[in-house]
mmCIF file of C-alpha atoms and ligand atoms in Angstrom:
data_model
loop_
_atom_site.group_PDB
_atom_site.id
_atom_site.type_symbol
_atom_site.label_atom_id
_atom_site.label_comp_id
_atom_site.label_asym_id
_atom_site.label_seq_id
_atom_site.Cartn_x
_atom_site.Cartn_y
_atom_site.Cartn_z
ATOM 1 C CA UNK I 577 0.169 0.106 -0.053
ATOM 2 C CA UNK I 578 1.123 3.608 -0.727
ATOM 3 C CA UNK I 579 -0.020 6.889 0.576
ATOM 4 C CA UNK I 580 0.395 9.829 -1.592
ATOM 5 C CA UNK I 581 -0.376 13.512 -1.058
ATOM 6 C CA UNK I 582 -2.269 15.312 -3.735
ATOM 7 C CA UNK I 583 -3.174 19.139 -3.684
ATOM 8 C CA UNK I 584 -6.899 19.394 -3.638
ATOM 9 C CA UNK I 585 -7.061 22.866 -5.266
ATOM 10 C CA UNK I 586 -4.512 21.920 -8.107
ATOM 11 C CA UNK I 587 -4.343 18.170 -8.182
ATOM 12 C CA UNK I 588 -0.937 16.923 -9.698
ATOM 13 C CA UNK I 589 -1.530 15.330 -13.006
ATOM 14 C CA UNK I 590 1.179 12.611 -12.660
ATOM 15 C CA UNK I 591 -0.087 11.586 -9.304
ATOM 16 C CA UNK I 592 -3.717 11.439 -10.353
ATOM 17 C CA UNK I 593 -2.719 9.291 -13.280
ATOM 18 C CA UNK I 594 -1.068 6.858 -11.028
ATOM 19 C CA UNK I 595 -4.058 6.305 -8.828
ATOM 20 C CA UNK I 596 -6.195 6.036 -12.098
ATOM 21 C CA UNK I 597 -4.032 3.363 -13.442
ATOM 22 C CA UNK I 598 -4.891 1.316 -10.112
ATOM 23 C CA UNK I 599 -8.487 2.028 -10.687
ATOM 24 C CA UNK I 600 -8.303 0.779 -14.461
ATOM 25 C CA UNK I 601 -6.376 -2.394 -13.426
ATOM 26 C CA UNK I 602 -9.240 -3.424 -10.889
ATOM 27 C CA UNK I 603 -7.299 -2.006 -7.738
ATOM 28 C CA UNK I 604 -8.793 -0.229 -4.833
ATOM 29 C CA UNK I 605 -8.008 3.501 -4.162
ATOM 30 C CA UNK I 606 -8.934 5.592 -1.063
ATOM 31 C CA UNK I 607 -9.753 9.198 -2.233
ATOM 32 C CA UNK I 608 -11.058 12.389 -0.666
ATOM 33 C CA UNK I 609 -14.522 13.798 -1.482
ATOM 34 C CA UNK I 610 -15.977 16.970 0.017
ATOM 35 C CA UNK I 611 -18.166 14.827 2.214
ATOM 36 C CA UNK I 612 -16.059 11.974 3.507
ATOM 37 C CA UNK I 613 -13.274 9.845 2.076
ATOM 38 C CA UNK I 614 -14.450 7.048 -0.332
ATOM 39 C CA UNK I 615 -12.935 3.703 -1.019
ATOM 40 C CA UNK I 616 -13.051 3.374 -4.661
ATOM 41 C CA UNK I 617 -12.878 0.946 -7.551
ATOM 42 C CA UNK I 618 -14.094 0.633 -11.282
ATOM 43 C CA UNK I 619 -18.020 0.506 -10.765
ATOM 44 C CA UNK I 620 -18.219 -1.720 -14.032
ATOM 45 C CA UNK I 621 -15.800 -4.423 -12.819
ATOM 46 C CA UNK I 622 -17.701 -6.772 -10.653
ATOM 47 C CA UNK I 623 -14.585 -8.633 -9.373
ATOM 48 C CA UNK I 624 -13.214 -5.031 -8.230
ATOM 49 C CA UNK I 625 -16.502 -4.322 -6.514
ATOM 50 C CA UNK I 626 -16.438 -7.583 -4.482
ATOM 51 C CA UNK I 627 -13.044 -6.377 -3.002
ATOM 52 C CA UNK I 628 -14.659 -3.482 -1.450
ATOM 53 C CA UNK I 629 -17.308 -5.583 0.435
ATOM 54 C CA UNK I 630 -14.618 -7.753 1.630
ATOM 55 C CA UNK I 631 -12.350 -4.994 2.774
ATOM 56 C CA UNK I 632 -14.995 -3.056 4.589
ATOM 57 C CA UNK I 633 -16.816 -6.234 5.981
ATOM 58 C CA UNK I 634 -19.837 -4.690 4.485
ATOM 59 C CA UNK I 635 -23.022 -6.562 4.329
ATOM 60 C CA UNK I 636 -23.640 -7.611 0.828
ATOM 61 C CA UNK I 637 -27.124 -6.408 0.923
ATOM 62 C CA UNK I 638 -26.041 -2.670 1.223
ATOM 63 C CA UNK I 639 -25.590 -1.184 -2.172
ATOM 64 C CA UNK I 640 -22.771 1.360 -3.213
ATOM 65 C CA UNK I 641 -22.914 4.679 -4.602
ATOM 66 C CA UNK I 642 -21.595 5.180 -8.058
ATOM 67 C CA UNK I 643 -19.468 8.310 -8.529
ATOM 68 C CA UNK I 644 -19.377 10.236 -11.872
ATOM 69 C CA UNK I 645 -17.504 13.188 -13.179
ATOM 70 C CA UNK I 646 -19.813 14.461 -15.773
ATOM 71 C CA UNK I 647 -23.428 15.151 -15.470
ATOM 72 C CA UNK I 648 -24.379 13.655 -18.730
ATOM 73 C CA UNK I 649 -22.752 10.177 -17.391
ATOM 74 C CA UNK I 650 -26.017 9.482 -15.667
ATOM 75 C CA UNK I 651 -27.414 8.551 -19.076
ATOM 76 C CA UNK I 652 -24.983 5.802 -19.499
ATOM 77 C CA UNK I 653 -25.979 4.299 -16.156
ATOM 78 C CA UNK I 654 -29.536 5.087 -15.437
ATOM 79 C CA UNK I 655 -32.871 5.019 -17.509
ATOM 80 C CA UNK I 656 -36.464 6.459 -17.036
ATOM 81 C CA UNK I 657 -35.019 9.663 -15.372
ATOM 82 C CA UNK I 658 -37.847 11.672 -14.193
ATOM 83 C CA UNK I 659 -37.439 15.492 -15.390
ATOM 84 C CA UNK I 660 -37.166 16.692 -11.857
ATOM 85 C CA UNK I 661 -33.770 15.021 -11.734
ATOM 86 C CA UNK I 662 -32.756 17.963 -14.105
ATOM 87 C CA UNK I 663 -33.609 20.534 -11.557
ATOM 88 C CA UNK I 664 -31.668 18.803 -8.826
ATOM 89 C CA UNK I 665 -28.690 18.140 -10.792
ATOM 90 C CA UNK I 666 -28.376 21.579 -12.119
ATOM 91 C CA UNK I 667 -28.605 23.120 -8.716
ATOM 92 C CA UNK I 668 -26.588 20.835 -6.574
ATOM 93 C CA UNK I 669 -23.995 18.933 -8.767
ATOM 94 C CA UNK I 670 -21.303 18.645 -8.301
ATOM 95 C CA UNK I 671 -21.801 18.525 -4.704
ATOM 96 C CA UNK I 672 -23.137 16.379 -1.622
ATOM 97 C CA UNK I 673 -26.181 15.107 -3.316
ATOM 98 C CA UNK I 674 -27.015 11.269 -4.237
ATOM 99 C CA UNK I 675 -29.810 10.481 -6.371
ATOM 100 C CA UNK I 676 -31.290 6.909 -6.561
ATOM 101 C CA UNK I 677 -32.596 6.244 -10.077
ATOM 102 C CA UNK I 678 -33.307 3.080 -12.214
ATOM 103 C CA UNK I 679 -30.395 1.323 -13.174
ATOM 104 C CA UNK I 680 -29.087 0.260 -16.665
ATOM 105 C CA UNK I 681 -27.790 -3.374 -17.204
ATOM 106 C CA UNK I 682 -24.286 -2.059 -17.529
ATOM 107 C CA UNK I 683 -23.916 -1.834 -13.733
ATOM 108 C CA UNK I 684 -22.939 -5.160 -12.080
ATOM 109 C CA UNK I 685 -25.662 -6.339 -9.628
ATOM 110 C CA UNK I 686 -23.299 -6.444 -6.740
ATOM 111 C CA UNK I 687 -22.921 -2.704 -6.890
ATOM 112 C CA UNK I 688 -26.677 -2.088 -6.504
ATOM 113 C CA UNK I 689 -26.928 -5.280 -4.014
ATOM 114 C CA UNK I 690 -29.173 -6.759 -6.790
ATOM 115 C CA UNK I 691 -31.480 -3.713 -6.705
ATOM 116 C CA UNK I 692 -32.882 -2.499 -10.149
ATOM 117 C CA UNK I 693 -31.964 1.127 -8.749
ATOM 118 C CA UNK I 694 -28.677 2.686 -8.613
ATOM 119 C CA UNK I 695 -27.327 5.690 -6.341
ATOM 120 C CA UNK I 696 -25.313 8.196 -8.372
ATOM 121 C CA UNK I 697 -23.274 11.118 -7.260
ATOM 122 C CA UNK I 698 -21.037 13.731 -9.010
ATOM 123 C CA UNK I 699 -18.617 14.948 -6.228
ATOM 124 C CA UNK I 700 -17.197 18.467 -6.019
ATOM 125 C CA UNK I 701 -13.613 17.628 -4.800
ATOM 126 C CA UNK I 702 -11.186 18.110 -7.505
ATOM 127 C CA UNK I 703 -9.118 15.158 -6.648
ATOM 128 C CA UNK I 704 -12.338 12.832 -7.011
ATOM 129 C CA UNK I 705 -13.423 14.551 -10.161
ATOM 130 C CA UNK I 706 -9.986 14.163 -11.859
ATOM 131 C CA UNK I 707 -9.532 10.622 -10.761
ATOM 132 C CA UNK I 708 -12.798 9.694 -12.318
ATOM 133 C CA UNK I 709 -11.923 11.235 -15.451
ATOM 134 C CA UNK I 710 -8.426 10.132 -15.658
ATOM 135 C CA UNK I 711 -9.577 6.491 -14.929
ATOM 136 C CA UNK I 712 -12.315 6.720 -17.608
ATOM 137 C CA UNK I 713 -15.023 4.825 -15.756
ATOM 138 C CA UNK I 714 -17.521 5.439 -12.991
ATOM 139 C CA UNK I 715 -16.342 4.734 -9.608
ATOM 140 C CA UNK I 716 -18.213 2.671 -6.916
ATOM 141 C CA UNK I 717 -17.263 4.144 -3.535
ATOM 142 C CA UNK I 718 -18.647 3.873 -0.084
ATOM 143 C CA UNK I 719 -17.238 5.720 2.796
ATOM 144 C CA UNK I 720 -13.779 4.652 3.596
ATOM 145 C CA UNK I 721 -14.332 2.898 6.917
ATOM 146 C CA UNK I 722 -14.561 -0.598 8.306
ATOM 147 C CA UNK I 723 -18.453 -1.137 8.171
ATOM 148 C CA UNK I 724 -20.299 0.350 11.258
ATOM 149 C CA UNK I 725 -17.353 2.604 12.142
ATOM 150 C CA UNK I 726 -17.257 6.221 11.811
ATOM 151 C CA UNK I 727 -16.769 7.686 8.376
ATOM 152 C CA UNK I 728 -13.100 8.844 7.523
ATOM 153 C CA UNK I 729 -12.608 12.546 7.133
ATOM 154 C CA UNK I 730 -8.930 12.332 6.729
ATOM 155 C CA UNK I 731 -6.512 9.927 4.958
ATOM 156 C CA UNK I 732 -5.151 8.857 8.344
ATOM 157 C CA UNK I 733 -8.674 7.369 9.449
ATOM 158 C CA UNK I 734 -8.727 5.209 6.266
ATOM 159 C CA UNK I 735 -5.065 4.184 6.984
ATOM 160 C CA UNK I 736 -5.719 2.993 10.376
ATOM 161 C CA UNK I 737 -8.886 1.166 9.242
ATOM 162 C CA UNK I 738 -7.505 -0.590 6.104
ATOM 163 C CA UNK I 739 -3.614 -0.563 6.532
ATOM 164 C CA UNK I 740 -2.304 -2.764 3.578
ATOM 165 C CA UNK I 741 -5.721 -4.041 2.419
ATOM 166 C CA UNK I 742 -5.992 -1.218 -0.307
ATOM 167 C CA UNK I 743 -3.647 -0.466 -3.150
ATOM 168 C CA UNK I 744 -3.452 3.483 -2.574
ATOM 169 C CA UNK I 745 -4.699 6.128 -0.190
ATOM 170 C CA UNK I 746 -4.674 9.490 -1.474
ATOM 171 C CA UNK I 747 -4.326 12.210 1.176
ATOM 172 C CA UNK I 748 -5.991 15.259 0.065
ATOM 173 C CA UNK I 749 -6.443 17.070 3.434
ATOM 174 C CA UNK I 750 -9.458 17.155 5.662
ATOM 175 C CA UNK I 751 -12.847 16.549 4.109
ATOM 176 C CA UNK I 752 -14.846 19.995 3.975
ATOM 177 C CA UNK I 753 -18.209 18.818 4.930
ATOM 178 C CA UNK I 754 -17.317 15.821 7.202
ATOM 179 C CA UNK I 755 -20.852 14.087 6.868
ATOM 180 C CA UNK I 756 -22.018 11.819 4.146
ATOM 181 C CA UNK I 757 -24.364 13.133 1.136
ATOM 182 C CA UNK I 758 -27.865 13.476 1.182
ATOM 183 C CA UNK I 759 -29.478 10.480 -0.608
ATOM 184 C CA UNK I 760 -32.747 11.076 -2.520
ATOM 185 C CA UNK I 761 -34.940 8.227 -4.165
ATOM 186 C CA UNK I 762 -36.321 9.519 -7.329
ATOM 187 C CA UNK I 763 -37.649 6.052 -8.507
ATOM 188 C CA UNK I 764 -41.063 6.499 -6.943
ATOM 189 C CA UNK I 765 -43.335 9.523 -6.183
ATOM 190 C CA UNK I 766 -43.422 11.055 -3.619
ATOM 191 C CA UNK I 767 -39.695 11.446 -3.766
ATOM 192 C CA UNK I 768 -38.108 10.378 -0.484
ATOM 193 C CA UNK I 769 -34.954 11.377 1.337
ATOM 194 C CA UNK I 770 -33.238 8.178 2.359
ATOM 195 C CA UNK I 771 -30.398 9.825 4.177
ATOM 196 C CA UNK I 772 -29.902 13.283 5.532
ATOM 197 C CA UNK I 773 -26.977 15.457 4.511
ATOM 198 C CA UNK I 774 -25.817 18.972 3.861
ATOM 199 C CA UNK I 775 -28.373 19.381 1.450
ATOM 200 C CA UNK I 776 -31.480 19.924 3.340
ATOM 201 C CA UNK I 777 -35.017 18.802 2.810
ATOM 202 C CA UNK I 778 -36.027 22.560 2.584
ATOM 203 C CA UNK I 779 -33.302 23.175 -0.092
ATOM 204 C CA UNK I 780 -34.589 20.408 -2.342
ATOM 205 C CA UNK I 781 -38.154 21.247 -1.745
ATOM 206 C CA UNK I 782 -37.460 24.926 -2.971
ATOM 207 C CA UNK I 783 -35.699 23.762 -6.135
ATOM 208 C CA UNK I 784 -38.380 21.221 -6.910
ATOM 209 C CA UNK I 785 -41.209 23.324 -5.886
ATOM 210 C CA UNK I 786 -42.991 20.551 -3.967
ATOM 211 C CA UNK I 787 -42.727 18.741 -0.649
ATOM 212 C CA UNK I 788 -40.463 15.875 -0.083
ATOM 213 C CA UNK I 789 -40.834 13.276 2.768
ATOM 214 C CA UNK I 790 -38.154 11.457 4.838
ATOM 215 C CA UNK I 791 -38.133 7.829 4.424
ATOM 216 C CA UNK I 792 -39.593 5.584 7.178
ATOM 217 C CA UNK I 793 -39.383 1.884 7.438
ATOM 218 C CA UNK I 794 -42.549 0.143 6.266
ATOM 219 C CA UNK I 795 -43.018 -3.503 7.328
ATOM 220 C CA UNK I 796 -45.166 -4.282 4.025
ATOM 221 C CA UNK I 797 -42.350 -3.102 1.720
ATOM 222 C CA UNK I 798 -38.775 -4.055 1.130
ATOM 223 C CA UNK I 799 -36.252 -1.598 2.705
ATOM 224 C CA UNK I 800 -35.801 1.284 0.240
ATOM 225 C CA UNK I 801 -32.697 2.478 2.232
ATOM 226 C CA UNK I 802 -30.681 -0.481 3.091
ATOM 227 C CA UNK I 803 -27.661 1.255 4.541
ATOM 228 C CA UNK I 804 -29.764 2.801 7.353
ATOM 229 C CA UNK I 805 -30.755 -0.326 8.785
ATOM 230 C CA UNK I 806 -27.314 -1.325 10.088
ATOM 231 C CA UNK I 807 -25.746 0.001 13.310
ATOM 232 C CA UNK I 808 -23.625 3.083 12.047
ATOM 233 C CA UNK I 809 -20.951 5.666 12.835
ATOM 234 C CA UNK I 810 -20.242 3.928 15.903
ATOM 235 C CA UNK I 811 -17.179 4.690 18.116
ATOM 236 C CA UNK I 812 -15.732 1.978 20.366
ATOM 237 C CA UNK I 813 -16.842 3.648 23.389
ATOM 238 C CA UNK I 814 -20.519 3.913 24.534
ATOM 239 C CA UNK I 815 -21.896 7.207 23.448
ATOM 240 C CA UNK I 816 -24.783 8.742 25.335
ATOM 241 C CA UNK I 817 -26.576 11.680 23.838
ATOM 242 C CA UNK I 818 -28.123 14.417 26.123
ATOM 243 C CA UNK I 819 -31.293 16.067 24.831
ATOM 244 C CA UNK I 820 -33.440 18.988 25.960
ATOM 245 C CA UNK I 821 -32.906 22.672 26.419
ATOM 246 C CA UNK I 822 -29.111 23.798 26.819
ATOM 247 C CA UNK I 823 -29.383 23.973 30.515
ATOM 248 C CA UNK I 824 -30.869 20.479 30.822
ATOM 249 C CA UNK I 825 -28.271 19.006 28.714
ATOM 250 C CA UNK I 826 -25.551 20.822 30.822
ATOM 251 C CA UNK I 827 -26.919 19.492 33.826
ATOM 252 C CA UNK I 828 -27.511 15.874 32.434
ATOM 253 C CA UNK I 829 -23.892 15.762 31.140
ATOM 254 C CA UNK I 830 -22.307 17.087 34.268
ATOM 255 C CA UNK I 831 -24.155 14.592 36.569
ATOM 256 C CA UNK I 832 -23.377 11.731 34.277
ATOM 257 C CA UNK I 833 -19.854 12.480 33.934
ATOM 258 C CA UNK I 834 -19.583 12.556 37.769
ATOM 259 C CA UNK I 835 -21.423 9.200 37.872
ATOM 260 C CA UNK I 836 -19.145 7.382 35.326
ATOM 261 C CA UNK I 837 -15.990 8.808 36.787
ATOM 262 C CA UNK I 838 -16.889 7.749 40.184
ATOM 263 C CA UNK I 839 -17.282 4.043 38.722
ATOM 264 C CA UNK I 840 -13.911 4.174 37.359
ATOM 265 C CA UNK I 841 -14.659 4.933 33.655
ATOM 266 C CA UNK I 842 -12.643 7.041 31.298
ATOM 267 C CA UNK I 843 -15.242 9.709 30.221
ATOM 268 C CA UNK I 844 -14.967 11.713 27.030
ATOM 269 C CA UNK I 845 -17.344 14.795 26.327
ATOM 270 C CA UNK I 846 -18.294 16.354 23.070
ATOM 271 C CA UNK I 847 -19.159 19.922 24.167
ATOM 272 C CA UNK I 848 -19.564 23.151 22.275
ATOM 273 C CA UNK I 849 -18.051 26.557 22.536
ATOM 274 C CA UNK I 850 -19.930 28.187 25.451
ATOM 275 C CA UNK I 851 -20.187 25.129 27.472
ATOM 276 C CA UNK I 852 -16.786 23.404 27.182
ATOM 277 C CA UNK I 853 -15.324 24.854 30.337
ATOM 278 C CA UNK I 854 -18.568 23.760 32.526
ATOM 279 C CA UNK I 855 -17.673 20.145 32.437
ATOM 280 C CA UNK I 856 -15.275 18.097 34.143
ATOM 281 C CA UNK I 857 -14.040 14.634 32.174
ATOM 282 C CA UNK I 858 -10.917 13.137 31.171
ATOM 283 C CA UNK I 859 -11.099 14.281 27.490
ATOM 284 C CA UNK I 860 -13.319 17.372 26.703
ATOM 285 C CA UNK I 861 -13.610 18.458 23.127
ATOM 286 C CA UNK I 862 -15.393 21.414 21.758
ATOM 287 C CA UNK I 863 -17.391 20.339 18.577
ATOM 288 C CA UNK I 864 -17.900 24.211 17.545
ATOM 289 C CA UNK I 865 -20.584 26.802 18.033
ATOM 290 C CA UNK I 866 -24.270 25.784 18.367
ATOM 291 C CA UNK I 867 -24.710 28.780 15.753
ATOM 292 C CA UNK I 868 -22.490 27.569 13.159
ATOM 293 C CA UNK I 869 -23.089 23.893 12.876
ATOM 294 C CA UNK I 870 -21.027 23.424 9.701
ATOM 295 C CA UNK I 871 -17.965 23.336 12.048
ATOM 296 C CA UNK I 872 -19.462 20.765 14.235
ATOM 297 C CA UNK I 873 -20.397 18.708 11.283
ATOM 298 C CA UNK I 874 -16.947 18.692 10.068
ATOM 299 C CA UNK I 875 -15.512 17.850 13.414
ATOM 300 C CA UNK I 876 -17.944 15.035 14.472
ATOM 301 C CA UNK I 877 -16.398 11.705 13.048
ATOM 302 C CA UNK I 878 -12.827 13.191 13.516
ATOM 303 C CA UNK I 879 -13.616 13.526 17.028
ATOM 304 C CA UNK I 880 -15.300 10.338 17.611
ATOM 305 C CA UNK I 881 -12.195 8.533 16.345
ATOM 306 C CA UNK I 882 -10.029 10.611 18.283
ATOM 307 C CA UNK I 883 -11.848 9.632 21.606
ATOM 308 C CA UNK I 884 -11.454 5.953 20.806
ATOM 309 C CA UNK I 885 -7.775 6.613 20.441
ATOM 310 C CA UNK I 886 -7.708 7.933 23.668
ATOM 311 C CA UNK I 887 -9.368 5.011 24.965
ATOM 312 C CA UNK I 888 -12.445 6.516 26.680
ATOM 313 C CA UNK I 889 -15.074 4.103 27.930
ATOM 314 C CA UNK I 890 -18.053 6.599 27.672
ATOM 315 C CA UNK I 891 -18.610 9.658 25.297
ATOM 316 C CA UNK I 892 -21.256 12.246 26.541
ATOM 317 C CA UNK I 893 -22.257 14.491 23.606
ATOM 318 C CA UNK I 894 -24.617 17.509 23.428
ATOM 319 C CA UNK I 895 -27.539 17.545 21.323
ATOM 320 C CA UNK I 896 -27.319 20.370 18.573
ATOM 321 C CA UNK I 897 -30.235 22.348 16.957
ATOM 322 C CA UNK I 898 -31.731 20.607 13.951
ATOM 323 C CA UNK I 899 -31.474 23.356 11.673
ATOM 324 C CA UNK I 900 -29.515 23.412 8.321
ATOM 325 C CA UNK I 901 -26.745 20.659 8.432
ATOM 326 C CA UNK I 902 -27.705 20.382 12.140
ATOM 327 C CA UNK I 903 -30.485 17.843 11.024
ATOM 328 C CA UNK I 904 -27.816 15.598 9.496
ATOM 329 C CA UNK I 905 -25.388 15.995 12.496
ATOM 330 C CA UNK I 906 -28.037 15.128 14.771
ATOM 331 C CA UNK I 907 -28.941 11.997 12.534
ATOM 332 C CA UNK I 908 -25.407 10.875 12.870
ATOM 333 C CA UNK I 909 -25.288 11.293 16.661
ATOM 334 C CA UNK I 910 -28.389 9.496 17.351
ATOM 335 C CA UNK I 911 -27.268 6.639 15.328
ATOM 336 C CA UNK I 912 -23.856 6.498 17.009
ATOM 337 C CA UNK I 913 -25.840 6.779 20.210
ATOM 338 C CA UNK I 914 -26.524 3.619 22.529
ATOM 339 C CA UNK I 915 -28.692 5.652 24.674
ATOM 340 C CA UNK I 916 -30.311 9.111 24.856
ATOM 341 C CA UNK I 917 -30.908 10.686 28.115
HETATM 342 O O1 TXA T 414 -20.841 11.207 0.811
HETATM 343 C C1 TXA T 414 -21.195 10.131 0.456
HETATM 344 O O2 TXA T 414 -22.190 9.558 -0.124
HETATM 345 C C2 TXA T 414 -19.831 9.195 0.680
HETATM 346 C C3 TXA T 414 -18.778 9.635 -0.331
HETATM 347 C C4 TXA T 414 -17.636 8.705 -0.518
HETATM 348 O O3 TXA T 414 -19.362 10.030 -1.814
HETATM 349 N N1 TXA T 414 -20.241 7.770 0.281
HETATM 350 C C5 TXA T 414 -21.087 7.248 1.096
HETATM 351 O O4 TXA T 414 -21.205 5.777 0.618
HETATM 352 O O5 TXA T 414 -21.670 7.641 2.080
HETATM 353 P P1 TXA T 414 -21.920 4.609 1.856
HETATM 354 O O6 TXA T 414 -21.884 3.447 1.107
HETATM 355 O O7 TXA T 414 -21.247 4.760 3.128
HETATM 356 O O8 TXA T 414 -23.506 5.089 2.017
HETATM 357 C C6 TXA T 414 -24.270 5.019 0.804
HETATM 358 C C7 TXA T 414 -25.719 4.959 1.213
HETATM 359 C C8 TXA T 414 -26.111 3.735 2.027
HETATM 360 O O9 TXA T 414 -26.903 4.138 3.038
HETATM 361 C C9 TXA T 414 -26.678 2.818 0.955
HETATM 362 O O10 TXA T 414 -27.646 1.915 1.637
HETATM 363 C C10 TXA T 414 -27.349 3.868 0.078
HETATM 364 O O11 TXA T 414 -26.419 4.997 0.118
HETATM 365 N N2 TXA T 414 -27.625 3.379 -1.294
HETATM 366 C C11 TXA T 414 -26.715 3.034 -2.335
HETATM 367 N N3 TXA T 414 -27.408 2.477 -3.360
HETATM 368 C C12 TXA T 414 -28.754 2.684 -2.992
HETATM 369 C C13 TXA T 414 -29.838 2.292 -3.842
HETATM 370 N N4 TXA T 414 -29.654 1.762 -5.035
HETATM 371 N N5 TXA T 414 -31.042 2.489 -3.332
HETATM 372 C C14 TXA T 414 -31.036 2.973 -1.927
HETATM 373 N N6 TXA T 414 -30.185 3.385 -1.138
HETATM 374 C C15 TXA T 414 -28.949 3.203 -1.892
HETATM 375 MG MG1 MG T 415 -20.784 4.507 4.995
#
């Protein structure tokens, strides 16, 4: 395995070419996107795709997102595309929006976990775009983490999860957004948001001029969003999420921290700007301001991994307002949590 640095503003052509050659030859490359790092292969090479499931320990029933570098590439990969897709693509691509569409035959069935739909995304990160163009193929790429663990927002995270198991890791600096893309299913009406992300429901509704809905499990129907069924984003420590008003949150975390410390546990706390000095714990991290949630979103997975490295037993986390990217931030925190207090 090799690790190479590539400049995300002005990617070095020769280095991109090396990575692209690995993809063309059926190899596995970890690369940055603006959301999180991806572990990528040629999406049209079934054997290469199967390597990803093995390396990540990913359940075979969980389909992969296919990444493209040109908007018009969707016509090679998807069919019966509803006209509304155009509105979303023109507004949000390249960017953190994944669209689920009817798949064309060219896509191997292990990419889509045998589903007749495919998830497509055109990322914004220049390294990702240049890599896809140079490889000359679409790239199947889930988040670059062992299944169930927090996604990687930096090359070192992927390195610590995969070590020698991948052919190359590209270090392109920290992921700008830090949470995975919003996933929207356009194959049935009403359109459904399968996963929350930086592009919000309100942002999508404004462009579409109609209401969207969050997907909810329905016992009568097969799962529309297989990925959301699995335990996710989990640190090794037990994460406890404190809810309520800020005053209630502060009291709950302070009390729990005292309780766990008394019983000999190592306690980590995910606080915010104004509260970080209020708590006593072993490792206290400030996710960011409660007013600018973009910073907290960018820090979340990085800090969960950091707290694991510090060997804390318990993570006490504040809840954040569910506005803008706060909706996605709270989604990930709730899924990572073993308990909400
Ligand atoms: O931001 C992102 O989307 C990152 C970067 C690397 O692009 N990728 C990512 O991939 O988060 P992954 O595999 O960790 O999450 C993909 C999600 C899963 O919840 C999966 O179930 C869902 O997308 N998905 C993929 N194909 C689907 C399909 N055909 N129908 C419904 N959901 C699908
Ligand atoms: Mg993932």
